[in-house]
Amino acid sequence: METNRIEPSKINLLLVDDHQLFIDGLRSILDKHAHLSVMHTANDGREALKFLQYRKPDVVVMDLNMPRIDGQQAATKALSMYPHLKILIVSMYYTASLQSSLQAMGVSGFIPKDSDATVLIQAIEKIHHGGQYFVISSSAADDDNDGPKSIRQKYNLTKREVEIIQLVRQNKSTQEIADRLFLSPFTVETHRRNICAKLDIKGNNGLLLFAQQHPDI
């Protein structure tokens, strides 16, 4: 006698990030899991908010630093309109204090962008089932507790970002910084963009000028 097997429902996802390469990589990971379905992708907060007017994903996976409307603004607006929306923030920028502000906004979770695929899947599944999932690394916690505090706290700079600013002051190229810190050039460029966004400066020349003006950082 044949029995009807009930298939579990899929978790529908909206991916939001301004780097198409990252979205493509994320999608390739998620497509390997039959119970996950990427229903749409957006390259900034404005596109995401427009999509949410018409369809509601089970979980939104969103970056923080994006053009036009960033992740924090988009999440705040989305949650004001759809309070039950579940949002997972994925970003290179993270500190222990960031967790409190995201939770206060009503965001369901946060993981660093360098997390492995297992953490990503666990976060999505837990959030989908009504839980919260916040990963703050020990190094991020340290960022809130040691100096140079005056500049770091003013601009919410992480230890890694401070290291990159120090190397920029030495006129190190992206490749040289990557070699020194054992990072990929892509990761270094991502850090550079995040630093410039926090400092509200334009381009490598602006970052170099800031580094030279703050020799104590």
Tab-separated table of N, CA, C and O in Angstrom, residues 102-148:
chain	number	residue	atom	x	y	z
A	102	LEU	N	20.582	46.326	16.556
A	102	LEU	CA	19.794	45.530	15.619
A	102	LEU	C	18.601	44.875	16.309
A	102	LEU	O	17.493	44.838	15.763
A	103	GLN	N	18.822	44.354	17.517
A	103	GLN	CA	17.718	43.746	18.257
A	103	GLN	C	16.657	44.778	18.596
A	103	GLN	O	15.459	44.486	18.562
A	104	ALA	N	17.087	45.996	18.932
A	104	ALA	CA	16.130	47.059	19.240
A	104	ALA	C	15.283	47.409	18.024
A	104	ALA	O	14.112	47.772	18.142
A	105	MET	N	15.866	47.273	16.823
A	105	MET	CA	15.130	47.521	15.584
A	105	MET	C	14.104	46.428	15.315
A	105	MET	O	13.156	46.639	14.568
A	106	GLY	N	14.329	45.240	15.877
A	106	GLY	CA	13.439	44.123	15.607
A	106	GLY	C	13.996	43.123	14.617
A	106	GLY	O	13.283	42.215	14.177
A	107	VAL	N	15.299	43.289	14.264
A	107	VAL	CA	15.947	42.333	13.373
A	107	VAL	C	16.062	40.977	14.072
A	107	VAL	O	16.302	40.914	15.274
A	108	SER	N	15.901	39.892	13.329
A	108	SER	CA	15.875	38.554	13.927
A	108	SER	C	17.249	37.930	14.100
A	108	SER	O	17.415	36.995	14.886
A	109	GLY	N	18.253	38.411	13.342
A	109	GLY	CA	19.558	37.787	13.467
A	109	GLY	C	20.644	38.563	12.769
A	109	GLY	O	20.389	39.463	11.960
A	110	PHE	N	21.880	38.206	13.091
A	110	PHE	CA	23.056	38.805	12.476
A	110	PHE	C	24.175	37.773	12.425
A	110	PHE	O	24.428	37.075	13.417
A	111	ILE	N	24.841	37.662	11.270
A	111	ILE	CA	26.052	36.858	11.176
A	111	ILE	C	27.084	37.635	10.355
A	111	ILE	O	26.722	38.386	9.441
A	112	PRO	N	28.380	37.488	10.670
A	112	PRO	CA	29.423	38.139	9.867
A	112	PRO	C	29.447	37.560	8.459
A	112	PRO	O	29.112	36.397	8.252
A	113	LYS	N	29.894	38.354	7.507
A	113	LYS	CA	29.922	37.920	6.110
A	113	LYS	C	30.912	36.800	5.873
A	113	LYS	O	30.817	36.086	4.874
A	114	ASP	N	31.882	36.659	6.775
A	114	ASP	CA	32.858	35.589	6.596
A	114	ASP	C	32.456	34.292	7.295
A	114	ASP	O	33.259	33.381	7.447
A	115	SER	N	31.192	34.201	7.728
A	115	SER	CA	30.691	32.962	8.333
A	115	SER	C	30.641	31.854	7.292
A	115	SER	O	30.509	32.116	6.090
A	116	ASP	N	30.734	30.603	7.752
A	116	ASP	CA	30.651	29.504	6.789
A	116	ASP	C	29.196	29.177	6.473
A	116	ASP	O	28.271	29.689	7.110
A	117	ALA	N	29.005	28.320	5.478
A	117	ALA	CA	27.658	28.007	4.997
A	117	ALA	C	26.791	27.371	6.077
A	117	ALA	O	25.577	27.613	6.138
A	118	THR	N	27.395	26.578	6.966
A	118	THR	CA	26.625	25.917	8.033
A	118	THR	C	25.962	26.933	8.939
A	118	THR	O	24.790	26.801	9.313
A	119	VAL	N	26.710	27.980	9.301
A	119	VAL	CA	26.165	29.031	10.159
A	119	VAL	C	25.019	29.746	9.452
A	119	VAL	O	23.977	30.033	10.052
A	120	LEU	N	25.201	30.035	8.172
A	120	LEU	CA	24.150	30.706	7.396
A	120	LEU	C	22.863	29.896	7.387
A	120	LEU	O	21.775	30.434	7.655
A	121	ILE	N	22.959	28.616	7.100
A	121	ILE	CA	21.771	27.761	7.036
A	121	ILE	C	21.112	27.660	8.410
A	121	ILE	O	19.879	27.743	8.535
A	122	GLN	N	21.911	27.482	9.455
A	122	GLN	CA	21.365	27.412	10.812
A	122	GLN	C	20.618	28.690	11.171
A	122	GLN	O	19.544	28.642	11.769
A	123	ALA	N	21.207	29.821	10.809
A	123	ALA	CA	20.577	31.108	11.112
A	123	ALA	C	19.233	31.249	10.407
A	123	ALA	O	18.231	31.644	11.017
A	124	ILE	N	19.202	30.906	9.117
A	124	ILE	CA	17.954	31.010	8.349
A	124	ILE	C	16.877	30.107	8.945
A	124	ILE	O	15.727	30.523	9.135
A	125	GLU	N	17.250	28.867	9.250
A	125	GLU	CA	16.271	27.914	9.771
A	125	GLU	C	15.737	28.346	11.139
A	125	GLU	O	14.530	28.271	11.393
A	126	LYS	N	16.632	28.791	12.013
A	126	LYS	CA	16.189	29.189	13.347
A	126	LYS	C	15.284	30.414	13.295
A	126	LYS	O	14.257	30.474	13.980
A	127	ILE	N	15.655	31.383	12.467
A	127	ILE	CA	14.840	32.590	12.327
A	127	ILE	C	13.481	32.248	11.726
A	127	ILE	O	12.444	32.756	12.163
A	128	HIS	N	13.484	31.386	10.730
A	128	HIS	CA	12.225	30.990	10.101
A	128	HIS	C	11.261	30.371	11.108
A	128	HIS	O	10.044	30.560	11.016
A	129	HIS	N	11.804	29.642	12.081
A	129	HIS	CA	10.960	28.975	13.081
A	129	HIS	C	10.704	29.841	14.316
A	129	HIS	O	10.286	29.339	15.362
A	130	GLY	N	10.964	31.144	14.186
A	130	GLY	CA	10.577	32.070	15.243
A	130	GLY	C	11.658	32.430	16.240
A	130	GLY	O	11.407	33.182	17.181
A	131	GLY	N	12.862	31.911	16.044
A	131	GLY	CA	13.945	32.204	16.978
A	131	GLY	C	14.790	33.390	16.538
A	131	GLY	O	14.488	34.071	15.550
A	132	GLN	N	15.853	33.645	17.293
A	132	GLN	CA	16.829	34.666	16.939
A	132	GLN	C	18.198	34.009	16.789
A	132	GLN	O	18.465	32.979	17.404
A	133	TYR	N	19.059	34.632	15.975
A	133	TYR	CA	20.384	34.051	15.747
A	133	TYR	C	21.378	35.194	15.573
A	133	TYR	O	21.442	35.817	14.517
A	134	PHE	N	22.139	35.477	16.621
A	134	PHE	CA	23.125	36.547	16.577
A	134	PHE	C	24.508	35.980	16.848
A	134	PHE	O	24.732	35.340	17.877
A	135	VAL	N	25.422	36.195	15.915
A	135	VAL	CA	26.804	35.749	16.065
A	135	VAL	C	27.687	36.989	16.129
A	135	VAL	O	27.777	37.750	15.166
A	136	ILE	N	28.316	37.209	17.275
A	136	ILE	CA	29.289	38.279	17.434
A	136	ILE	C	30.592	37.631	17.873
A	136	ILE	O	30.641	36.963	18.903
A	137	SER	N	31.641	37.777	17.077
A	137	SER	CA	32.900	37.102	17.386
A	137	SER	C	33.592	37.734	18.573
A	137	SER	O	33.289	38.863	18.964
A	138	SER	N	34.530	37.007	19.166
A	138	SER	CA	35.274	37.521	20.305
A	138	SER	C	36.081	38.749	19.932
A	138	SER	O	36.217	39.687	20.719
A	139	SER	N	36.604	38.777	18.707
A	139	SER	CA	37.368	39.953	18.282
A	139	SER	C	36.469	41.164	18.162
A	139	SER	O	36.874	42.289	18.434
A	140	ALA	N	35.212	40.948	17.762
A	140	ALA	CA	34.274	42.064	17.682
A	140	ALA	C	33.958	42.584	19.075
A	140	ALA	O	33.821	43.777	19.288
A	141	ALA	N	33.817	41.683	20.037
A	141	ALA	CA	33.567	42.106	21.410
A	141	ALA	C	34.737	42.918	21.924
A	141	ALA	O	34.567	43.915	22.629
A	142	ASP	N	35.973	42.530	21.545
A	142	ASP	CA	37.152	43.265	21.968
A	142	ASP	C	37.154	44.675	21.406
A	142	ASP	O	37.680	45.594	22.016
A	143	ASP	N	36.559	44.838	20.225
A	143	ASP	CA	36.545	46.160	19.600
A	143	ASP	C	35.876	47.196	20.476
A	143	ASP	O	36.155	48.383	20.379
A	144	ASP	N	34.946	46.754	21.330
A	144	ASP	CA	34.232	47.696	22.172
A	144	ASP	C	34.987	48.012	23.447
A	144	ASP	O	34.559	48.852	24.226
A	145	ASN	N	36.093	47.334	23.707
A	145	ASN	CA	36.698	47.418	25.019
A	145	ASN	C	38.139	47.888	25.053
A	145	ASN	O	38.720	47.978	26.125
A	146	ASP	N	38.791	48.136	23.898
A	146	ASP	CA	40.143	48.635	23.946
A	146	ASP	C	40.396	49.637	22.834
A	146	ASP	O	39.683	49.708	21.867
A	147	GLY	N	41.505	50.427	22.988
A	147	GLY	CA	41.736	51.600	22.185
A	147	GLY	C	42.437	51.305	20.868
A	147	GLY	O	42.702	50.166	20.542
A	148	PRO	N	42.767	52.356	20.071
A	148	PRO	CA	42.509	53.747	20.436
A	148	PRO	C	41.032	54.099	20.387
A	148	PRO	O	40.440	54.095	19.315
